[in-house]
Amino acid sequence: MAEKLNLRKRKKFQARQTILSAAARQFELHGFANTSIAGIMQAAGLGVGTFYNYFASKEDVLLTLAKNLRAEVSEKISAADELNPSSCELLERCCICTAKLIDENRFILPLFISASEHSDKPEQIPQSLSPGFRDLFEDIIQSGQLRGEFRADVPSNIISEMVHSIYQTTAFSKLDIPFQENIRLKIKILLDGIRTP
Amino acid sequence: MAEKLNLRKRKKFQARQTILSAAARQFELHGFANTSIAGIMQAAGLGVGTFYNYFASKEDVLLTLAKNLRAEVSEKISAADELNPSSCELLERCCICTAKLIDENRFILPLFISASEHSDKPEQIPQSLSPGFRDLFEDIIQSGQLRGEFRADVPSNIISEMVHSIYQTTAFSKLDIPFQENIRLKIKILLDGIRTP
Amino acid sequence: MAEKLNLRKRKKFQARQTILSAAARQFELHGFANTSIAGIMQAAGLGVGTFYNYFASKEDVLLTLAKNLRAEVSEKISAADELNPSSCELLERCCICTAKLIDENRFILPLFISASEHSDKPEQIPQSLSPGFRDLFEDIIQSGQLRGEFRADVPSNIISEMVHSIYQTTAFSKLDIPFQENIRLKIKILLDGIRTP
Amino acid sequence: MAEKLNLRKRKKFQARQTILSAAARQFELHGFANTSIAGIMQAAGLGVGTFYNYFASKEDVLLTLAKNLRAEVSEKISAADELNPSSCELLERCCICTAKLIDENRFILPLFISASEHSDKPEQIPQSLSPGFRDLFEDIIQSGQLRGEFRADVPSNIISEMVHSIYQTTAFSKLDIPFQENIRLKIKILLDGIRTP
DNA sequence: TATGAATGAGGCTTCATTCAT
DNA sequence: GATGAATGAAGCCTCATTCAT
């Protein structure tokens, strides 16, 4: 009986995952706006109606994808933090590993940006992800400022917004430079710009 | 006869402007995707069909708005350039005045970013504006690198992409800091990050 | 489960048929160009959107109707052919029974002719039906020429085009003569014109 | 003053002709349904509004074109008739010269056929042209029947409808045979089919 | 008489969402 | 829980026709 329930739960969980992956793939291929729920479910090999057993809307799917990503990034940062590095090193390291994760889920960030523009229900989106990511870095920057490692004449939220912006737009970059390398160079500039002499 | 033509042409020009403004206002209020042509024309106080006497599509309108803006920015930069300032000063000055112009047309840049995501015809858009703006700054940065004012260990196109990214995302900023001030601070960081000692 | 599927499929099939009939009726009443998809679906007692679950366009419906008709004609000809009649008899018989079928689906042939004129997508149409019908008769005529029953100084494709033309235009006829009788008389003339002494 | 009026009349006449030719060209190129009034007037190098100074509708233009053609054919027949030939010769001759004229205005006949199908106002069309042409031949056929040259067991209107049908469909022919030759062959069959022994 | 900008009805098509099976 | 056919609102776009100049 317990197994039966578990089996069911596992099955349900799998269907959810299937939909998430299919959605991710479709978003990546055609963009958020040009992906229809029917399209996602066809790619997932499931019926259209099934979608609504797991998600409330396309926005909901995107949100979930984004949350998953954010959780992963957060975890990595925590890990890095345990080594008690300088804020500078920590920020750099975090930026690098975030870049790596984003690179593997390239479509999410840009989608997220535009999703709020797109959808009929923008209110469902912007609060959750963007700030989510921003917060992760803001902590590091604030403590860097407190320690005197980072300039304090610019508010920390401006700086973290700037970090954020680097990810956002680099995800769109058409330059002939690998994503992670691109990020690395920009972060280098930023670090040189905020490091106290 | 000539006057007659002129009168007509003037009227036509005005109608065009009316539509452009109305579109801008609607885009700003509801976003690009959530603005319908019917909505634009209603705001313009004109019939729906009239739209197609002037523009081929919503994308076309956006493109026009963007081109206009770019032209203005370009002009300001040329003006600033005539004073033969240092690259550093020039870049700063240009960034400031660009910020001002964008501030007055706040909706365009973000819209532009997401427009290619949205529309069924993304191919019509991305080539023209985004690179357009980027190029304006790239020239300044390149010559700064040549003069030895800016670091050369980071390609100029990465730097200009970074400038670009500042505008893009700051236009979205939810921080409680005025747009132009926000830009100014970020540009300060960037300049400190790329200026050679 | 299998029954469930069957039930669904049966229903789907029926809906398809309903749409086809409704379309046929509307085409007959108002002509192809003057029939809107909304009109068809209203006549079918179904929602507008449902149309696109079954057909891609009005042209698609017409094509389907035409294919169905052609298949029926083809079948009748095969049946007649099995009696090994003279080419002359065979042609006459086929023409008569084709007339009967067309009479029962009067609107298709004329519509088909003009459909390629009408639609924005004429390329989708002409290949399939017109030649389709012509071919059916061309075989008979060719073998009649080989057997020496029909004159050979006029190419077979001209003759079959002529047969075809009789159907096309008679379908439009405003004369006060029943369709099938009209066809019969014209075929008589044609047969007398191509029969070898 | 009289000259002035004449000048005006001539000018007016010319504009009319310009529109007619432009319309003919557009009909031929794009088909009746796919030709817009704006398109015609652009091709004519005149303003859209001007159209309505000369014609009531697209149908009206087509009608005029057709009438002109019919008048020409009629004239040729009258000329041929004055030689007092046999009905058979007369019919053949007329058919040949009609073929020539139609060949030079190839688009009209087919357009005419489909026009009644197309337009929102089919009632404006069918009476005038189709019968118009048919009548021309019906006279010849009737007198041929009276003289005993043509079979009388088929009503003359059926025969003339058959003649008519040959023109209609041959104008559409995709066969690799020149129009006039194609017509000639079919008329030969028809004549052999209706000639009394 | 010539013009062409303005109009809006009308057609096509997409798609999120529901609901009976 | 899974399904997918049905739905209709909503958007896009075309074009015949009008009317002020």
PDB file of C-alpha atoms in Angstrom, chain A residues 56-192:
ATOM      1  CA  ALA A  56      -1.493  26.707 -13.354  1.00  0.00           C
ATOM      2  CA  SER A  57      -0.017  28.428 -16.357  1.00  0.00           C
ATOM      3  CA  LYS A  58       3.030  28.875 -18.527  1.00  0.00           C
ATOM      4  CA  GLU A  59       4.235  31.483 -16.070  1.00  0.00           C
ATOM      5  CA  ASP A  60       4.040  28.928 -13.324  1.00  0.00           C
ATOM      6  CA  VAL A  61       6.331  26.600 -15.232  1.00  0.00           C
ATOM      7  CA  LEU A  62       8.853  29.320 -15.811  1.00  0.00           C
ATOM      8  CA  LEU A  63       8.760  30.261 -12.176  1.00  0.00           C
ATOM      9  CA  THR A  64       9.437  26.708 -11.165  1.00  0.00           C
ATOM     10  CA  LEU A  65      12.339  26.391 -13.537  1.00  0.00           C
ATOM     11  CA  ALA A  66      13.772  29.602 -12.194  1.00  0.00           C
ATOM     12  CA  LYS A  67      13.323  28.619  -8.591  1.00  0.00           C
ATOM     13  CA  ASN A  68      15.120  25.376  -9.188  1.00  0.00           C
ATOM     14  CA  LEU A  69      18.015  27.236 -10.688  1.00  0.00           C
ATOM     15  CA  ARG A  70      18.128  29.743  -7.904  1.00  0.00           C
ATOM     16  CA  ALA A  71      18.215  26.982  -5.329  1.00  0.00           C
ATOM     17  CA  GLU A  72      21.185  25.421  -7.028  1.00  0.00           C
ATOM     18  CA  VAL A  73      23.075  28.676  -7.169  1.00  0.00           C
ATOM     19  CA  SER A  74      22.295  29.377  -3.559  1.00  0.00           C
ATOM     20  CA  GLU A  75      23.664  26.028  -2.566  1.00  0.00           C
ATOM     21  CA  LYS A  76      26.918  26.588  -4.385  1.00  0.00           C
ATOM     22  CA  ILE A  77      27.380  29.943  -2.745  1.00  0.00           C
ATOM     23  CA  SER A  78      26.855  28.482   0.689  1.00  0.00           C
ATOM     24  CA  ALA A  79      29.482  25.891  -0.077  1.00  0.00           C
ATOM     25  CA  ALA A  80      31.960  28.528  -1.216  1.00  0.00           C
ATOM     26  CA  ASP A  81      31.218  30.655   1.809  1.00  0.00           C
ATOM     27  CA  GLU A  82      32.340  27.969   4.191  1.00  0.00           C
ATOM     28  CA  LEU A  83      35.944  28.439   3.143  1.00  0.00           C
ATOM     29  CA  ASN A  84      35.876  31.946   4.661  1.00  0.00           C
ATOM     30  CA  PRO A  85      37.454  33.666   1.700  1.00  0.00           C
ATOM     31  CA  SER A  86      37.817  37.403   1.191  1.00  0.00           C
ATOM     32  CA  SER A  87      34.669  39.057  -0.138  1.00  0.00           C
ATOM     33  CA  CYS A  88      36.476  39.702  -3.335  1.00  0.00           C
ATOM     34  CA  GLU A  89      37.401  36.106  -3.860  1.00  0.00           C
ATOM     35  CA  LEU A  90      33.980  34.941  -2.752  1.00  0.00           C
ATOM     36  CA  LEU A  91      32.201  37.228  -5.153  1.00  0.00           C
ATOM     37  CA  GLU A  92      34.408  36.194  -8.016  1.00  0.00           C
ATOM     38  CA  ARG A  93      34.039  32.528  -7.258  1.00  0.00           C
ATOM     39  CA  CYS A  94      30.282  32.797  -6.933  1.00  0.00           C
ATOM     40  CA  CYS A  95      30.011  34.709 -10.133  1.00  0.00           C
ATOM     41  CA  ILE A  96      31.996  32.078 -11.943  1.00  0.00           C
ATOM     42  CA  CYS A  97      29.971  29.185 -10.675  1.00  0.00           C
ATOM     43  CA  THR A  98      26.716  31.005 -11.251  1.00  0.00           C
ATOM     44  CA  ALA A  99      27.822  31.603 -14.788  1.00  0.00           C
ATOM     45  CA  LYS A 100      28.379  27.912 -15.151  1.00  0.00           C
ATOM     46  CA  LEU A 101      24.932  27.031 -13.923  1.00  0.00           C
ATOM     47  CA  ILE A 102      23.267  29.636 -16.029  1.00  0.00           C
ATOM     48  CA  ASP A 103      25.229  28.490 -18.999  1.00  0.00           C
ATOM     49  CA  GLU A 104      23.670  25.107 -18.559  1.00  0.00           C
ATOM     50  CA  ASN A 105      20.220  26.647 -18.345  1.00  0.00           C
ATOM     51  CA  ARG A 106      20.849  29.473 -20.652  1.00  0.00           C
ATOM     52  CA  PHE A 107      17.301  30.143 -21.660  1.00  0.00           C
ATOM     53  CA  ILE A 108      15.933  30.814 -18.221  1.00  0.00           C
ATOM     54  CA  LEU A 109      17.392  34.138 -17.402  1.00  0.00           C
ATOM     55  CA  PRO A 110      16.568  35.939 -20.598  1.00  0.00           C
ATOM     56  CA  LEU A 111      13.149  34.369 -20.605  1.00  0.00           C
ATOM     57  CA  PHE A 112      12.586  35.550 -17.180  1.00  0.00           C
ATOM     58  CA  ILE A 113      13.389  39.056 -18.042  1.00  0.00           C
ATOM     59  CA  SER A 114      10.997  39.194 -20.885  1.00  0.00           C
ATOM     60  CA  ALA A 115       8.332  37.077 -19.293  1.00  0.00           C
ATOM     61  CA  SER A 116       7.046  39.878 -17.198  1.00  0.00           C
ATOM     62  CA  GLU A 117       6.785  41.993 -20.291  1.00  0.00           C
ATOM     63  CA  HIS A 118       4.957  39.359 -22.174  1.00  0.00           C
ATOM     64  CA  SER A 119       2.396  37.688 -20.261  1.00  0.00           C
ATOM     65  CA  ASP A 120      -1.090  38.803 -19.489  1.00  0.00           C
ATOM     66  CA  LYS A 121      -0.283  38.275 -15.856  1.00  0.00           C
ATOM     67  CA  PRO A 122       3.046  39.917 -15.255  1.00  0.00           C
ATOM     68  CA  GLU A 123       2.206  40.325 -11.653  1.00  0.00           C
ATOM     69  CA  GLN A 124       2.857  36.660 -11.130  1.00  0.00           C
ATOM     70  CA  ILE A 125       6.467  36.892 -12.002  1.00  0.00           C
ATOM     71  CA  PRO A 126       8.911  39.653 -11.328  1.00  0.00           C
ATOM     72  CA  GLN A 127       9.038  39.575  -7.568  1.00  0.00           C
ATOM     73  CA  SER A 128      10.313  36.104  -7.304  1.00  0.00           C
ATOM     74  CA  LEU A 129      13.257  35.411  -9.472  1.00  0.00           C
ATOM     75  CA  SER A 130      15.081  38.548 -10.277  1.00  0.00           C
ATOM     76  CA  PRO A 131      15.280  39.717  -6.672  1.00  0.00           C
ATOM     77  CA  GLY A 132      15.958  36.156  -5.740  1.00  0.00           C
ATOM     78  CA  PHE A 133      19.187  36.150  -7.638  1.00  0.00           C
ATOM     79  CA  ARG A 134      20.038  39.649  -6.700  1.00  0.00           C
ATOM     80  CA  ASP A 135      19.758  38.898  -3.012  1.00  0.00           C
ATOM     81  CA  LEU A 136      22.332  36.182  -3.245  1.00  0.00           C
ATOM     82  CA  PHE A 137      24.950  38.623  -4.365  1.00  0.00           C
ATOM     83  CA  GLU A 138      23.803  41.524  -2.287  1.00  0.00           C
ATOM     84  CA  ASP A 139      24.760  39.723   0.904  1.00  0.00           C
ATOM     85  CA  ILE A 140      28.274  39.194  -0.330  1.00  0.00           C
ATOM     86  CA  ILE A 141      28.626  42.771  -1.460  1.00  0.00           C
ATOM     87  CA  GLN A 142      27.252  44.243   1.722  1.00  0.00           C
ATOM     88  CA  SER A 143      29.634  42.282   3.856  1.00  0.00           C
ATOM     89  CA  GLY A 144      32.458  43.282   1.491  1.00  0.00           C
ATOM     90  CA  GLN A 145      31.580  46.908   2.047  1.00  0.00           C
ATOM     91  CA  LEU A 146      31.463  46.385   5.802  1.00  0.00           C
ATOM     92  CA  ARG A 147      34.900  44.814   5.717  1.00  0.00           C
ATOM     93  CA  GLY A 148      36.166  47.739   3.691  1.00  0.00           C
ATOM     94  CA  GLU A 149      37.037  45.574   0.718  1.00  0.00           C
ATOM     95  CA  PHE A 150      34.494  47.227  -1.568  1.00  0.00           C
ATOM     96  CA  ARG A 151      33.868  50.904  -2.145  1.00  0.00           C
ATOM     97  CA  ALA A 152      31.004  52.226  -0.079  1.00  0.00           C
ATOM     98  CA  ASP A 153      30.192  55.342  -2.080  1.00  0.00           C
ATOM     99  CA  VAL A 154      27.896  53.276  -4.237  1.00  0.00           C
ATOM    100  CA  PRO A 155      24.958  51.518  -2.596  1.00  0.00           C
ATOM    101  CA  SER A 156      25.239  47.771  -2.466  1.00  0.00           C
ATOM    102  CA  ASN A 157      21.938  47.263  -4.245  1.00  0.00           C
ATOM    103  CA  ILE A 158      23.233  49.222  -7.201  1.00  0.00           C
ATOM    104  CA  ILE A 159      26.261  47.003  -7.373  1.00  0.00           C
ATOM    105  CA  SER A 160      24.301  43.807  -7.131  1.00  0.00           C
ATOM    106  CA  GLU A 161      21.930  45.097  -9.765  1.00  0.00           C
ATOM    107  CA  MET A 162      24.962  45.597 -11.914  1.00  0.00           C
ATOM    108  CA  VAL A 163      26.099  42.046 -11.344  1.00  0.00           C
ATOM    109  CA  HIS A 164      22.658  40.909 -12.196  1.00  0.00           C
ATOM    110  CA  SER A 165      22.623  42.942 -15.365  1.00  0.00           C
ATOM    111  CA  ILE A 166      25.786  41.294 -16.523  1.00  0.00           C
ATOM    112  CA  TYR A 167      24.162  37.892 -16.413  1.00  0.00           C
ATOM    113  CA  GLN A 168      20.999  39.052 -18.028  1.00  0.00           C
ATOM    114  CA  THR A 169      22.499  40.642 -21.052  1.00  0.00           C
ATOM    115  CA  THR A 170      25.362  38.284 -21.538  1.00  0.00           C
ATOM    116  CA  ALA A 171      22.830  35.516 -21.865  1.00  0.00           C
ATOM    117  CA  PHE A 172      21.662  37.408 -24.942  1.00  0.00           C
ATOM    118  CA  SER A 173      25.122  38.169 -26.254  1.00  0.00           C
ATOM    119  CA  LYS A 174      25.770  37.624 -29.929  1.00  0.00           C
ATOM    120  CA  LEU A 175      29.489  38.115 -29.517  1.00  0.00           C
ATOM    121  CA  ASP A 176      31.737  35.323 -30.584  1.00  0.00           C
ATOM    122  CA  ILE A 177      32.961  34.714 -27.050  1.00  0.00           C
ATOM    123  CA  PRO A 178      31.950  31.792 -24.847  1.00  0.00           C
ATOM    124  CA  PHE A 179      29.386  32.721 -22.238  1.00  0.00           C
ATOM    125  CA  GLN A 180      31.475  31.910 -19.191  1.00  0.00           C
ATOM    126  CA  GLU A 181      34.538  33.698 -20.526  1.00  0.00           C
ATOM    127  CA  ASN A 182      32.402  36.704 -21.357  1.00  0.00           C
ATOM    128  CA  ILE A 183      31.053  36.778 -17.823  1.00  0.00           C
ATOM    129  CA  ARG A 184      34.523  36.356 -16.359  1.00  0.00           C
ATOM    130  CA  LEU A 185      35.860  39.395 -18.179  1.00  0.00           C
ATOM    131  CA  LYS A 186      32.972  41.589 -17.182  1.00  0.00           C
ATOM    132  CA  ILE A 187      33.168  40.518 -13.580  1.00  0.00           C
ATOM    133  CA  LYS A 188      36.867  41.358 -13.673  1.00  0.00           C
ATOM    134  CA  ILE A 189      36.048  44.897 -14.731  1.00  0.00           C
ATOM    135  CA  LEU A 190      33.382  45.165 -12.100  1.00  0.00           C
ATOM    136  CA  LEU A 191      35.662  43.906  -9.366  1.00  0.00           C
ATOM    137  CA  ASP A 192      38.368  46.364 -10.381  1.00  0.00           C
TER     138      ASP A 192
END
